[in-house]
Amino acid sequence: MQLSELKERVAAAGIIGAGGAGFPTAVKIAEGADTLLINASECEPLLFTDYHLVRCHLEEILAGAEAVMAAAGIPNGYIAIKKHNVERLGLQPGQELAPHIRVAMLPNAYPIGDEVILTYQVLRRVIRPGALPLSAGVLIFNAETMYNVCRAVGENAPVTEKWLTVAGKVKNHVTLRVPVGMNIAELLRATGNTVPDGCVVIDGGPAMGSIIDPEHSFVKKTTKGILVLPEDIPAVASKLTPNRAINVHASSNCCQCTMCTDLCPRALIGYPLHPHKIVRTSMAMVEEMPELFTEAQLCSGCGVCEMTSCCQGISPARVYAQVKGILAKNKLRYQAASDPEPDPERDYRILPSGRFKSRIGVAEFDRMTDLTGGCEPESGTLTLLLKQHAGAPAAASVGKGDAVSAGQLIAQANGVISANIHAPRSGVVQSVAPDRIVLSVR
């Protein structure tokens, strides 16, 4: 298949990165790389979505990767999996699973799934700060994204369902496939789970995920996990703290020990990040001279600085996030002056997953999930958000009262960086709003 045809099929299917920011996959696929990395690292604790996908659908994941490699002229590929999952899956480091695609065994460390860290860990290449992985000759895709590419190429199947994990302080730890747009509260009930008093619900992983209201939140194409966690554990307590309190605490209590910078995963491969300095900077100064703080864009938000490094409970990552907002408002981007030099001690400073789980308070909830089939919304409605991907929101192409069939295009990509949205089930359009389409599928 030619590159242009592959990109057209991928775009038509509405495929985006299945985790993280949800960048449209068709835009990422390009010539010029010599290596494709399938990210099956399951970076954060408690999540087992990629593990079950690799266990049950490795053939489809590899077929999707092979399609991209053939179309883009990429000679080498790796599927990157943490050591404990390599062993569970009965694989071997370096094992060839398909022509030119081998197993890259990752250490059980956090945040090993960050694309910058992943590239360095597997290939010993450093992506220049502020640049795309392609600049280092690499394309990186999540395992589920490659699964979706396979289905788009082989069946012209659009993305209408999502693989995700439900875990945390719940009765049933499960990984399952659900329709995009399903209400999160319904999902929890359908899996036999409740939200105990004193707990919150998080979309994503415990460290980098966001607290949501389950009654008014819905499964998106980027949803990898729904976690129920106590609000008093370190991973959650920080998310509940207002920015003003974060800033006051940071500026007044930092002892400048530099431990946050010494253990910053990206700083260890040479990125010019200095968390111990940013916490002493006032937001007023950033507002006045934002061009001096563009390094903030290089922070991945992994939280190692706050939840593992700092003995004072300070959150440089939260400060960096605020600075990023100011930079975005001023349309400023970091421009690298030179290639970074990794710290020679980097490999001895990576953070073991077990230690991280204990420090953020989730170790007691970390257990293998059961793979179940799927579930349907008890209310008979699905809510499709028009912006569940990076870039511009999709534009609705249906109106109230329209009958739609499963897989039908209901919102079109609205610009170069945007993504199509399709009906997960057959039904009738209940309503169309500027930010969502509600389907009645009962």
Short mmCIF file of C-alpha atoms in Angstrom, two decimals:
data_model
loop_
_atom_site.label_atom_id
_atom_site.label_comp_id
_atom_site.label_asym_id
_atom_site.label_seq_id
_atom_site.Cartn_x
_atom_site.Cartn_y
_atom_site.Cartn_z
CA MET A 1 0.00 0.00 0.00
CA GLN A 2 1.28 3.45 -0.92
CA LEU A 3 1.94 5.95 1.86
CA SER A 4 -0.76 8.35 0.63
CA GLU A 5 -3.39 5.58 0.60
CA LEU A 6 -2.42 4.40 4.08
CA LYS A 7 -2.65 7.92 5.46
CA GLU A 8 -6.06 8.38 3.84
CA ARG A 9 -7.40 5.17 5.40
CA VAL A 10 -5.99 6.00 8.81
CA ALA A 11 -7.43 9.51 8.69
CA ALA A 12 -10.80 8.25 7.46
CA ALA A 13 -10.94 5.80 10.38
CA GLY A 14 -10.39 8.61 12.90
CA ILE A 15 -7.30 6.96 14.40
CA ILE A 16 -5.42 8.98 16.99
CA GLY A 17 -2.82 8.18 19.63
CA ALA A 18 -4.64 5.80 21.97
CA GLY A 19 -3.11 7.43 25.03
CA GLY A 20 -1.65 10.80 25.95
CA ALA A 21 -2.60 13.83 23.88
CA GLY A 22 -4.28 11.85 21.09
CA PHE A 23 -2.33 13.24 18.16
CA PRO A 24 -3.92 12.25 14.80
CA THR A 25 -2.01 9.20 13.56
CA ALA A 26 -2.23 10.04 9.85
CA VAL A 27 -0.30 13.26 10.51
CA LYS A 28 2.46 11.36 12.36
CA ILE A 29 3.00 8.74 9.65
CA ALA A 30 5.78 10.03 7.39
CA GLU A 31 8.85 8.99 5.47
CA GLY A 32 12.31 9.65 6.83
CA ALA A 33 12.42 7.32 9.85
CA ASP A 34 14.58 4.23 10.09
CA THR A 35 12.87 2.77 13.16
CA LEU A 36 9.31 2.29 14.34
CA LEU A 37 8.67 1.86 18.07
CA ILE A 38 5.46 0.23 19.26
CA ASN A 39 4.91 1.60 22.75
CA ALA A 40 3.48 -1.21 24.88
CA SER A 41 5.30 -0.09 28.00
CA GLU A 42 2.21 0.49 30.16
CA CYS A 43 4.07 3.42 31.70
CA GLU A 44 1.94 4.11 34.77
CA PRO A 45 1.02 1.75 37.62
CA LEU A 46 -2.37 -0.04 37.82
CA LEU A 47 -2.90 -0.12 34.03
CA PHE A 48 -2.95 -3.41 32.10
CA THR A 49 -4.61 -2.36 28.85
CA ASP A 50 -1.55 -2.75 26.63
CA TYR A 51 -0.60 -6.01 28.34
CA HIS A 52 -3.93 -7.64 27.48
CA LEU A 53 -3.88 -6.23 23.95
CA VAL A 54 -0.44 -7.69 23.32
CA ARG A 55 -1.45 -10.99 24.93
CA CYS A 56 -4.62 -11.39 22.85
CA HIS A 57 -4.05 -9.33 19.71
CA LEU A 58 -0.31 -9.32 19.05
CA GLU A 59 -0.87 -10.45 15.46
CA GLU A 60 -3.05 -7.42 14.70
CA ILE A 61 -0.65 -5.02 16.44
CA LEU A 62 2.25 -6.33 14.40
CA ALA A 63 0.22 -6.22 11.18
CA GLY A 64 -0.59 -2.55 11.78
CA ALA A 65 3.07 -1.80 12.39
CA GLU A 66 4.12 -3.72 9.29
CA ALA A 67 1.65 -1.70 7.18
CA VAL A 68 3.16 1.56 8.42
CA MET A 69 6.72 0.32 7.99
CA ALA A 70 6.08 -0.86 4.43
CA ALA A 71 4.33 2.34 3.36
CA ALA A 72 6.85 4.69 5.00
CA GLY A 73 9.97 2.69 4.07
CA ILE A 74 10.98 1.93 7.65
CA PRO A 75 13.40 -1.03 7.86
CA ASN A 76 13.42 -1.70 11.61
CA GLY A 77 10.80 -2.01 14.30
CA TYR A 78 10.57 -2.81 18.00
CA ILE A 79 7.72 -3.50 20.37
CA ALA A 80 8.80 -2.02 23.71
CA ILE A 81 7.53 -3.90 26.77
CA LYS A 82 8.56 -3.74 30.43
CA LYS A 83 10.55 -6.66 31.81
CA HIS A 84 7.80 -8.04 34.05
CA ASN A 85 5.36 -8.16 31.12
CA VAL A 86 7.94 -9.66 28.77
CA GLU A 87 8.24 -12.50 31.27
CA ARG A 88 4.47 -12.83 31.72
CA LEU A 89 4.02 -13.02 27.95
CA GLY A 90 6.71 -15.66 27.57
CA LEU A 91 8.78 -13.47 25.24
CA GLN A 92 12.53 -12.97 25.02
CA PRO A 93 14.56 -9.76 24.62
CA GLY A 94 15.46 -9.31 20.97
CA GLN A 95 12.99 -11.99 19.84
CA GLU A 96 11.79 -11.44 16.27
CA LEU A 97 7.99 -11.43 16.24
CA ALA A 98 7.54 -10.41 12.61
CA PRO A 99 9.92 -9.55 9.78
CA HIS A 100 12.15 -6.76 11.14
CA ILE A 101 10.10 -6.29 14.36
CA ARG A 102 11.76 -7.42 17.58
CA VAL A 103 11.10 -7.28 21.31
CA ALA A 104 12.78 -4.41 23.16
CA MET A 105 12.72 -5.22 26.87
CA LEU A 106 12.43 -2.14 29.06
CA PRO A 107 13.41 -1.91 32.73
CA ASN A 108 10.58 -1.87 35.25
CA ALA A 109 10.91 1.88 35.66
CA TYR A 110 8.87 5.07 35.54
CA PRO A 111 8.24 7.04 33.28
CA ILE A 112 9.69 4.67 30.71
CA GLY A 113 6.77 5.20 28.28
CA ASP A 114 7.50 8.89 27.69
CA GLU A 115 8.45 9.04 24.00
CA VAL A 116 11.68 10.92 24.75
CA ILE A 117 12.73 8.43 27.42
CA LEU A 118 11.55 5.44 25.35
CA THR A 119 13.62 6.50 22.36
CA TYR A 120 16.74 6.86 24.47
CA GLN A 121 16.16 3.61 26.34
CA VAL A 122 15.68 1.50 23.20
CA LEU A 123 17.94 3.24 20.68
CA ARG A 124 20.26 5.45 22.75
CA ARG A 125 19.16 8.40 20.65
CA VAL A 126 18.15 11.73 22.15
CA ILE A 127 15.31 13.58 20.47
CA ARG A 128 16.44 17.20 20.27
CA PRO A 129 14.46 19.25 22.83
CA GLY A 130 11.35 20.74 21.27
CA ALA A 131 11.59 18.51 18.18
CA LEU A 132 9.50 15.55 17.03
CA PRO A 133 10.73 11.93 17.26
CA LEU A 134 10.99 11.88 13.45
CA SER A 135 13.96 14.25 13.78
CA ALA A 136 15.79 11.36 15.46
CA GLY A 137 14.69 8.91 12.77
CA VAL A 138 11.91 7.39 14.88
CA LEU A 139 8.12 7.01 14.67
CA ILE A 140 6.38 6.00 17.91
CA PHE A 141 2.86 4.60 18.19
CA ASN A 142 0.90 3.04 21.02
CA ALA A 143 0.10 -0.68 20.73
CA GLU A 144 -3.63 0.04 20.51
CA THR A 145 -3.01 2.57 17.76
CA MET A 146 -1.29 -0.13 15.68
CA TYR A 147 -4.21 -2.47 16.42
CA ASN A 148 -6.56 0.21 15.06
CA VAL A 149 -4.38 0.72 11.96
CA CYS A 150 -4.59 -3.01 11.24
CA ARG A 151 -8.38 -2.92 11.41
CA ALA A 152 -8.55 0.21 9.23
CA VAL A 153 -6.30 -1.34 6.57
CA GLY A 154 -7.87 -4.79 6.59
CA GLU A 155 -11.53 -3.98 7.26
CA ASN A 156 -11.91 -0.22 6.71
CA ALA A 157 -13.03 -0.23 10.36
CA PRO A 158 -13.22 3.14 12.12
CA VAL A 159 -12.37 3.67 15.80
CA THR A 160 -15.64 3.23 17.68
CA GLU A 161 -14.49 1.29 20.74
CA LYS A 162 -11.82 1.72 23.40
CA TRP A 163 -9.75 -0.74 25.38
CA LEU A 164 -9.31 0.40 28.99
CA THR A 165 -8.59 -0.72 32.55
CA VAL A 166 -10.84 -0.18 35.58
CA ALA A 167 -8.82 -0.47 38.79
CA GLY A 168 -7.89 1.10 42.11
CA LYS A 169 -9.95 0.86 45.28
CA VAL A 170 -12.65 -1.18 43.58
CA LYS A 171 -14.05 -4.70 43.89
CA ASN A 172 -13.40 -5.79 40.32
CA HIS A 173 -10.14 -4.97 38.53
CA VAL A 174 -10.90 -5.46 34.84
CA THR A 175 -9.68 -4.64 31.37
CA LEU A 176 -12.39 -4.47 28.74
CA ARG A 177 -13.53 -2.96 25.45
CA VAL A 178 -16.34 -0.38 25.56
CA PRO A 179 -17.99 1.98 23.06
CA VAL A 180 -16.46 5.44 22.81
CA GLY A 181 -18.84 7.89 24.46
CA MET A 182 -19.99 5.64 27.30
CA ASN A 183 -20.68 7.45 30.57
CA ILE A 184 -17.99 6.73 33.19
CA ALA A 185 -20.48 6.24 36.04
CA GLU A 186 -22.32 3.69 33.91
CA LEU A 187 -19.03 1.97 33.11
CA LEU A 188 -18.22 1.62 36.81
CA ARG A 189 -21.66 0.20 37.56
CA ALA A 190 -21.47 -2.18 34.61
CA THR A 191 -18.21 -3.61 35.95
CA GLY A 192 -19.73 -4.10 39.40
CA ASN A 193 -17.83 -1.23 40.99
CA THR A 194 -18.70 1.78 43.11
CA VAL A 195 -16.86 4.91 44.26
CA PRO A 196 -16.34 4.66 48.04
CA ASP A 197 -16.58 7.74 50.24
CA GLY A 198 -13.33 9.66 50.33
CA CYS A 199 -12.31 8.51 46.85
CA VAL A 200 -12.04 10.23 43.47
CA VAL A 201 -12.20 8.94 39.91
CA ILE A 202 -9.24 9.51 37.58
CA ASP A 203 -9.16 9.27 33.79
CA GLY A 204 -5.69 7.94 33.00
CA GLY A 205 -2.88 6.82 35.26
CA PRO A 206 -2.50 7.71 38.94
CA ALA A 207 0.35 10.16 38.38
CA MET A 208 -0.54 11.93 35.13
CA GLY A 209 -4.28 11.30 34.88
CA SER A 210 -6.97 13.88 35.66
CA ILE A 211 -9.69 13.83 38.30
CA ILE A 212 -13.13 13.67 36.68
CA ASP A 213 -16.78 13.74 37.68
CA PRO A 214 -17.92 10.26 36.61
CA GLU A 215 -21.55 11.31 36.21
CA HIS A 216 -20.61 13.93 33.60
CA SER A 217 -17.56 12.34 31.94
CA PHE A 218 -17.35 9.95 29.02
CA VAL A 219 -14.98 7.44 27.49
CA LYS A 220 -12.72 9.10 24.90
CA LYS A 221 -10.42 7.60 22.30
CA THR A 222 -7.51 8.43 24.61
CA THR A 223 -8.94 6.82 27.77
CA LYS A 224 -6.53 4.09 28.90
CA GLY A 225 -7.74 3.68 32.46
CA ILE A 226 -10.47 4.64 34.91
CA LEU A 227 -9.08 4.54 38.44
CA VAL A 228 -10.87 4.93 41.76
CA LEU A 229 -8.36 6.14 44.36
CA PRO A 230 -8.45 7.57 47.91
CA GLU A 231 -8.18 11.33 47.97
CA ASP A 232 -5.59 11.29 50.77
CA ILE A 233 -2.83 9.36 48.94
CA PRO A 234 0.05 11.47 47.54
CA ALA A 235 -0.92 10.89 43.90
CA VAL A 236 -4.37 12.39 44.47
CA ALA A 237 -3.71 14.94 47.20
CA SER A 238 -1.54 16.97 44.84
CA LYS A 239 -4.24 17.06 42.16
CA LEU A 240 -6.70 18.44 44.73
CA THR A 241 -4.39 21.27 45.81
CA PRO A 242 -5.15 24.69 44.22
CA ASN A 243 -2.46 26.34 42.10
CA ARG A 244 -2.16 29.27 44.48
CA ALA A 245 -1.31 26.97 47.39
CA ILE A 246 1.14 25.06 45.17
CA ASN A 247 2.94 28.30 44.24
CA VAL A 248 3.11 29.70 47.77
CA HIS A 249 4.41 26.43 49.16
CA ALA A 250 6.99 26.11 46.38
CA SER A 251 8.43 29.61 46.67
CA SER A 252 8.56 29.68 50.46
CA ASN A 253 9.67 26.15 51.40
CA CYS A 254 12.13 25.00 48.74
CA CYS A 255 15.53 24.34 50.32
CA GLN A 256 17.26 24.19 46.90
CA CYS A 257 18.60 20.69 47.46
CA THR A 258 18.36 20.11 43.66
CA MET A 259 17.10 16.54 44.14
CA CYS A 260 14.17 17.20 41.75
CA THR A 261 16.59 18.21 39.00
CA ASP A 262 18.98 15.37 39.81
CA LEU A 263 16.19 12.79 39.30
CA CYS A 264 14.20 14.48 36.51
CA PRO A 265 14.02 11.75 33.81
CA ARG A 266 14.37 14.19 30.93
CA ALA A 267 17.10 16.24 32.62
CA LEU A 268 19.05 13.01 32.98
CA ILE A 269 19.23 12.65 29.20
CA GLY A 270 20.41 16.22 28.81
CA TYR A 271 17.23 18.29 28.56
CA PRO A 272 17.68 21.81 30.00
CA LEU A 273 15.10 21.34 32.77
CA HIS A 274 15.80 22.82 36.20
CA PRO A 275 12.81 22.10 38.46
CA HIS A 276 14.60 23.44 41.55
CA LYS A 277 14.84 26.83 39.86
CA ILE A 278 11.33 27.07 38.45
CA VAL A 279 9.75 26.68 41.89
CA ARG A 280 11.45 29.87 43.08
CA THR A 281 10.09 31.87 40.18
CA SER A 282 6.96 33.99 40.60
CA MET A 283 4.15 33.73 38.06
CA ALA A 284 4.26 37.53 37.81
CA MET A 285 7.79 37.30 36.45
CA VAL A 286 6.76 34.61 33.98
CA GLU A 287 3.86 36.78 32.80
CA GLU A 288 6.24 39.73 32.39
CA MET A 289 9.05 37.88 30.60
CA PRO A 290 7.69 34.55 29.31
CA GLU A 291 10.44 34.24 26.71
CA LEU A 292 12.89 33.43 29.52
CA PHE A 293 10.99 30.32 30.57
CA THR A 294 10.38 28.37 27.36
CA GLU A 295 12.20 25.34 28.83
CA ALA A 296 8.93 24.60 30.67
CA GLN A 297 7.57 23.13 27.45
CA LEU A 298 10.06 20.28 27.78
CA CYS A 299 8.52 19.02 31.04
CA SER A 300 6.52 15.82 30.48
CA GLY A 301 4.52 16.27 33.70
CA CYS A 302 5.53 12.82 34.97
CA GLY A 303 5.56 14.00 38.60
CA VAL A 304 8.84 12.35 39.63
CA CYS A 305 10.04 15.73 40.94
CA GLU A 306 7.08 16.04 43.27
CA MET A 307 6.05 12.53 44.27
CA THR A 308 9.48 10.94 44.61
CA SER A 309 12.25 13.54 44.73
CA CYS A 310 11.03 16.32 46.98
CA CYS A 311 11.10 15.92 50.76
CA GLN A 312 9.01 19.09 51.19
CA GLY A 313 6.00 18.04 49.11
CA ILE A 314 6.65 20.74 46.51
CA SER A 315 5.37 20.24 42.97
CA PRO A 316 7.67 21.63 40.27
CA ALA A 317 5.56 19.80 37.66
CA ARG A 318 2.47 21.81 38.66
CA VAL A 319 4.48 25.04 38.45
CA TYR A 320 5.79 24.03 35.04
CA ALA A 321 2.21 23.32 33.91
CA GLN A 322 1.19 26.86 34.78
CA VAL A 323 4.18 28.27 32.92
CA LYS A 324 3.23 26.17 29.87
CA GLY A 325 -0.17 27.85 29.88
CA ILE A 326 1.44 31.29 29.84
CA LEU A 327 3.78 30.25 27.02
CA ALA A 328 0.85 28.93 24.98
CA LYS A 329 -1.02 32.19 25.50
CA ASN A 330 2.01 34.05 24.15
CA LYS A 331 2.60 31.51 21.34
CA LEU A 332 6.15 30.87 22.46
CA ARG A 333 8.02 27.62 21.82
CA TYR A 334 11.34 26.27 23.01
CA GLN A 335 14.11 26.28 20.41
CA ALA A 336 17.11 24.06 21.09
CA ALA A 337 20.50 25.67 20.65
CA SER A 338 22.45 22.41 20.68
CA ASP A 339 22.05 18.66 21.05
CA PRO A 340 21.78 17.50 24.67
CA GLU A 341 24.36 15.33 26.39
CA PRO A 342 22.95 12.54 28.60
CA ASP A 343 24.18 12.35 32.19
CA PRO A 344 26.71 9.48 32.46
CA GLU A 345 24.96 8.41 35.68
CA ARG A 346 21.51 8.34 34.08
CA ASP A 347 21.12 4.55 34.03
CA TYR A 348 21.79 4.42 37.77
CA ARG A 349 19.20 7.06 38.60
CA ILE A 350 16.13 5.74 36.81
CA LEU A 351 13.18 5.24 39.15
CA PRO A 352 12.07 1.64 39.82
CA SER A 353 8.33 1.14 39.30
CA GLY A 354 7.94 -0.56 42.68
CA ARG A 355 9.40 2.38 44.56
CA PHE A 356 7.27 4.81 42.60
CA LYS A 357 4.06 2.87 43.34
CA SER A 358 4.84 2.95 47.05
CA ARG A 359 5.72 6.63 47.10
CA ILE A 360 2.51 7.72 45.37
CA GLY A 361 0.35 5.46 47.53
CA VAL A 362 -1.03 2.99 44.98
CA ALA A 363 1.03 -0.15 45.65
CA GLU A 364 -1.79 -1.88 47.52
CA PHE A 365 -4.10 -1.53 44.50
CA ASP A 366 -1.66 -2.84 41.91
CA ARG A 367 -2.81 -6.27 40.80
CA MET A 368 -3.44 -8.01 37.49
CA THR A 369 -6.82 -7.28 35.94
CA ASP A 370 -9.26 -9.80 34.51
CA LEU A 371 -9.91 -9.48 30.79
CA THR A 372 -13.66 -9.33 30.21
CA GLY A 373 -15.68 -8.92 27.04
CA GLY A 374 -17.37 -5.53 27.01
CA CYS A 375 -20.41 -3.65 28.22
CA GLU A 376 -23.12 -1.36 26.88
CA PRO A 377 -24.63 1.83 28.35
CA GLU A 378 -27.62 1.12 30.56
CA SER A 379 -29.08 4.54 29.78
CA GLY A 380 -29.07 3.81 26.05
CA THR A 381 -27.08 6.95 25.25
CA LEU A 382 -23.54 7.67 24.10
CA THR A 383 -21.96 11.11 24.30
CA LEU A 384 -19.28 11.76 21.67
CA LEU A 385 -17.10 14.74 22.50
CA LEU A 386 -16.03 16.65 19.40
CA LYS A 387 -12.59 17.32 20.85
CA GLN A 388 -11.05 14.12 22.16
CA HIS A 389 -7.82 14.51 20.20
CA ALA A 390 -5.03 17.05 19.74
CA GLY A 391 -5.82 19.92 17.41
CA ALA A 392 -9.14 21.35 16.31
CA PRO A 393 -12.49 19.83 17.36
CA ALA A 394 -14.30 17.77 14.76
CA ALA A 395 -17.29 19.38 13.03
CA ALA A 396 -20.64 17.63 13.43
CA SER A 397 -22.03 16.30 10.15
CA VAL A 398 -25.37 15.09 11.53
CA GLY A 399 -28.37 16.86 13.04
CA LYS A 400 -30.93 16.17 15.75
CA GLY A 401 -33.24 13.34 14.78
CA ASP A 402 -30.95 11.80 12.18
CA ALA A 403 -30.77 8.01 12.13
CA VAL A 404 -27.20 6.72 12.10
CA SER A 405 -25.67 3.29 11.69
CA ALA A 406 -22.74 1.81 13.58
CA GLY A 407 -19.47 3.06 12.12
CA GLN A 408 -21.07 5.98 10.28
CA LEU A 409 -19.12 9.24 10.14
CA ILE A 410 -20.93 11.74 12.37
CA ALA A 411 -18.25 14.45 12.77
CA GLN A 412 -15.52 15.35 10.30
CA ALA A 413 -11.94 16.38 10.93
CA ASN A 414 -11.82 20.16 10.93
CA GLY A 415 -8.32 21.03 9.73
CA VAL A 416 -4.96 19.35 9.22
CA ILE A 417 -4.67 18.40 12.89
CA SER A 418 -8.08 17.02 13.79
CA ALA A 419 -9.85 13.66 13.62
CA ASN A 420 -13.05 12.08 12.35
CA ILE A 421 -15.58 10.70 14.82
CA HIS A 422 -17.90 7.79 14.05
CA ALA A 423 -21.05 6.39 15.62
CA PRO A 424 -20.11 3.49 17.93
CA ARG A 425 -23.59 1.99 17.67
CA SER A 426 -26.66 2.39 15.48
CA GLY A 427 -29.26 4.81 16.80
CA VAL A 428 -30.73 8.29 16.54
CA VAL A 429 -29.04 11.63 17.15
CA GLN A 430 -30.58 12.93 20.35
CA SER A 431 -28.83 16.30 20.32
CA VAL A 432 -25.94 18.22 18.76
CA ALA A 433 -24.07 20.87 20.76
CA PRO A 434 -20.92 22.87 19.97
CA ASP A 435 -18.81 20.38 21.94
CA ARG A 436 -20.69 17.05 21.63
CA ILE A 437 -23.09 14.75 19.88
CA VAL A 438 -25.47 12.62 21.96
CA LEU A 439 -26.76 9.41 20.43
CA SER A 440 -29.73 7.37 21.57
CA VAL A 441 -28.72 3.77 20.89
CA ARG A 442 -31.33 1.82 22.81
#
